[in-house]
GROMACS .gro file of C-alpha atoms in nm:
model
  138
    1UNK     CA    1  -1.216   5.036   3.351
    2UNK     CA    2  -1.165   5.359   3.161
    3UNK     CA    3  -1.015   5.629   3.414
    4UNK     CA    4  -1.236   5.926   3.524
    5UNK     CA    5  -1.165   6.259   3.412
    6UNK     CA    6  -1.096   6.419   3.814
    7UNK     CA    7  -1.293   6.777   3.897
    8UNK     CA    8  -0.965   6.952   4.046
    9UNK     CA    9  -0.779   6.846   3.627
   10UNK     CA   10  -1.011   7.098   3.478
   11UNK     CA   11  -0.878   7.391   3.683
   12UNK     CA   12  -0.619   7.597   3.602
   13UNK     CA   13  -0.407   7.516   3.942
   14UNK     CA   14  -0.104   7.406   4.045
   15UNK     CA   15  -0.327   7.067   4.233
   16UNK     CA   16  -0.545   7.095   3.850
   17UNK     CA   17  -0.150   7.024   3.693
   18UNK     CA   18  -0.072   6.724   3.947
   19UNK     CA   19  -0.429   6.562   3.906
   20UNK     CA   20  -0.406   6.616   3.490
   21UNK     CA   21  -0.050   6.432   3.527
   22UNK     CA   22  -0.201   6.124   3.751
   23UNK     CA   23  -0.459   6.150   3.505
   24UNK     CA   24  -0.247   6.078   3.210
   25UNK     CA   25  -0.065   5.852   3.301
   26UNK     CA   26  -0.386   5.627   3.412
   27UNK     CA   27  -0.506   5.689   3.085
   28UNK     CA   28  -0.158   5.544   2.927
   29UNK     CA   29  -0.212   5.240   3.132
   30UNK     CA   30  -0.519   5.187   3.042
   31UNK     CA   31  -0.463   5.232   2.626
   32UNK     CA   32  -0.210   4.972   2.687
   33UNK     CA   33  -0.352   4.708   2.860
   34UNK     CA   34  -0.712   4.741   2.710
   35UNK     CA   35  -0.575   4.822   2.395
   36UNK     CA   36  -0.748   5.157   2.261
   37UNK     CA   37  -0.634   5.387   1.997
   38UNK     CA   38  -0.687   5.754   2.015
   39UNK     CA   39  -0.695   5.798   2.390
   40UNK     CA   40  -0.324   5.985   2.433
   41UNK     CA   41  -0.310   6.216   2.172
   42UNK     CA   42  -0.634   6.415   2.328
   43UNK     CA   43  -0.382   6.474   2.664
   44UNK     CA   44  -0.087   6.645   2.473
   45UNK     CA   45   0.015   6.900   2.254
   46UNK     CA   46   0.142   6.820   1.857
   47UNK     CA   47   0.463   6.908   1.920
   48UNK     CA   48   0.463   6.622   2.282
   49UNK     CA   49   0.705   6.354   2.109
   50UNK     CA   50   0.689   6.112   2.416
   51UNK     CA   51   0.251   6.121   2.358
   52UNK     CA   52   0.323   6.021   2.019
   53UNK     CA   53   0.514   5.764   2.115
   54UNK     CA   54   0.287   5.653   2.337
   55UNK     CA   55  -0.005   5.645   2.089
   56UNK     CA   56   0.177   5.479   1.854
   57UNK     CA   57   0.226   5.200   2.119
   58UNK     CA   58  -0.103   5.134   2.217
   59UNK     CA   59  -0.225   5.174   1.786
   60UNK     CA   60   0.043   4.874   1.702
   61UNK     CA   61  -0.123   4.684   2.002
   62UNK     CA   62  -0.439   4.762   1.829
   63UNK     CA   63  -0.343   4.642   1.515
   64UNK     CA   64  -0.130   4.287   1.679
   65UNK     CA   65  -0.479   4.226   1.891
   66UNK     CA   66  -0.221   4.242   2.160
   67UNK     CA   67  -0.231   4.456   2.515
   68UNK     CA   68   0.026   4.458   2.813
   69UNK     CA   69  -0.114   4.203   3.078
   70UNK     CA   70  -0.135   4.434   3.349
   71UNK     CA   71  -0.030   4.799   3.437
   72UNK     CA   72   0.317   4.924   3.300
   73UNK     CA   73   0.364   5.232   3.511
   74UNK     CA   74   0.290   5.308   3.884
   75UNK     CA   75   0.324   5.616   4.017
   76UNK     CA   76   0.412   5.687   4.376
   77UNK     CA   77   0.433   6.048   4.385
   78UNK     CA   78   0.350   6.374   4.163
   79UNK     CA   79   0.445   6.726   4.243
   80UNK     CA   80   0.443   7.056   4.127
   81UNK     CA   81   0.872   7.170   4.107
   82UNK     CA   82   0.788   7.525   3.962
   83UNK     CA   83   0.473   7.779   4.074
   84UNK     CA   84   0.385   7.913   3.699
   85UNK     CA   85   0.037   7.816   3.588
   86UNK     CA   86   0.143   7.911   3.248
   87UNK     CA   87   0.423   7.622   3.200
   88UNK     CA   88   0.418   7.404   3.491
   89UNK     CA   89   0.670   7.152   3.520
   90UNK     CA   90   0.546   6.864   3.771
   91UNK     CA   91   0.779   6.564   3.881
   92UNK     CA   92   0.651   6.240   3.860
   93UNK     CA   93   0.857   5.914   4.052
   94UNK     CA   94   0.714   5.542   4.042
   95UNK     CA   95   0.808   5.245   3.879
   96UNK     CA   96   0.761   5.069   3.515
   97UNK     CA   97   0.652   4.718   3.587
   98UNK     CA   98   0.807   4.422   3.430
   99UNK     CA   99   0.476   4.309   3.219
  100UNK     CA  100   0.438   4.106   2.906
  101UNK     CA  101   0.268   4.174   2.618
  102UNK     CA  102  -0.001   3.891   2.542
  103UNK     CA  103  -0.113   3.859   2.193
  104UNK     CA  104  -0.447   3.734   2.003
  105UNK     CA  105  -0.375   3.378   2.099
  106UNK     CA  106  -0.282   3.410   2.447
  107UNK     CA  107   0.008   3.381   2.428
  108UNK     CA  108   0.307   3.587   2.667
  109UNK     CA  109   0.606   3.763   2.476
  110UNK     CA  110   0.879   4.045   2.627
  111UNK     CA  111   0.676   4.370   2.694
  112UNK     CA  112   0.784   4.614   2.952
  113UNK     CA  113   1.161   4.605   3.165
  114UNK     CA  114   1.100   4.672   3.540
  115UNK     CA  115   1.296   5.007   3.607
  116UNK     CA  116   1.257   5.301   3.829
  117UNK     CA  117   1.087   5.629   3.688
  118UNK     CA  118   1.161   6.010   3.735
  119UNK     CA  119   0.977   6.218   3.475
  120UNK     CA  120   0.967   6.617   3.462
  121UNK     CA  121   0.618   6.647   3.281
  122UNK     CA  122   0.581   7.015   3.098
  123UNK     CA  123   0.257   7.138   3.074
  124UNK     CA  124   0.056   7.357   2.875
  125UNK     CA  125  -0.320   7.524   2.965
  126UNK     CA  126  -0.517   7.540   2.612
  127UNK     CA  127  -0.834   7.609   2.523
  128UNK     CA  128  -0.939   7.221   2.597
  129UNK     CA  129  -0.748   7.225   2.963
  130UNK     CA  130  -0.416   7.084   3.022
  131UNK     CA  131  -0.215   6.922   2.779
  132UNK     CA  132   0.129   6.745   2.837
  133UNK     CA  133   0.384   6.957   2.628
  134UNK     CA  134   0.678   6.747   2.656
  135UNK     CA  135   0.817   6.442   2.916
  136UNK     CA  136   1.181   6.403   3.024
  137UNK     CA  137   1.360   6.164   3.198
  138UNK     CA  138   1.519   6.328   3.503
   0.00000   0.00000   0.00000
């Protein structure tokens, strides 16, 4: 099912930063396992390399009739590390699951390595809300 947009993500507060940053990353989940196209790029800036990348992920799923057979990332815990509303940077720890990809047939091929996660997600507030400026492994 197609994540929610939460209340507190359309505010311009430091919770607004952590929810928009849960947010996204349900939203990557679910572009990769459903697949859909078009979904990432909405939640980051132009210039956000790593939502690119992303995109570009779930559009050659897309195009392979393929998706991830279950969730790739879960997060444990998000939080604010700086206090600016104009550039917040908010930590995000979890894990990437070990998941395969299954293609058009049904059949299961290498998808995602299990590995621990530490991201420092930058954010931007624009016109639209929050948008995801840039994500680095920590």
């Amino acid at each position: 099912m197609k994540p929610d947009f939460p209340a507190e993500a359309k505010k311009q507060t430091l919770k607004g930063a952590q929810e928009f940053v849960q947010y996204f990353y349900d939203v990557a989940n679910y572009a990769l396992t459903r697949p859909e196209a078009g979904l990432l790029t909405k939640l980051g800036t132009a210039e956000c390399k790593p939502c690119t990348l992303l995109e570009r992920q779930a559009v050659g799923l897309v195009e392979k009739k393929s998706r991830f057979k279950g969730p790739v990332v879960k997060i444990s815990h998000v939080e604010n590390v700086t206090t600016s509303l104009d550039n917040p940077l908010v930590l995000v720890t979890g894990v990437q699951n070990s998941v395969p990809v299954v293609d058009s047939a049904g059949e299961e091929t290498a998808g995602s390595p299990r590995g621990d996660i530490n991201f420092r997600v930058e954010l931007g507030w624009t016109s639209e809300g929050w948008r995801v400026r840039d994500v680095v492994n920590t």
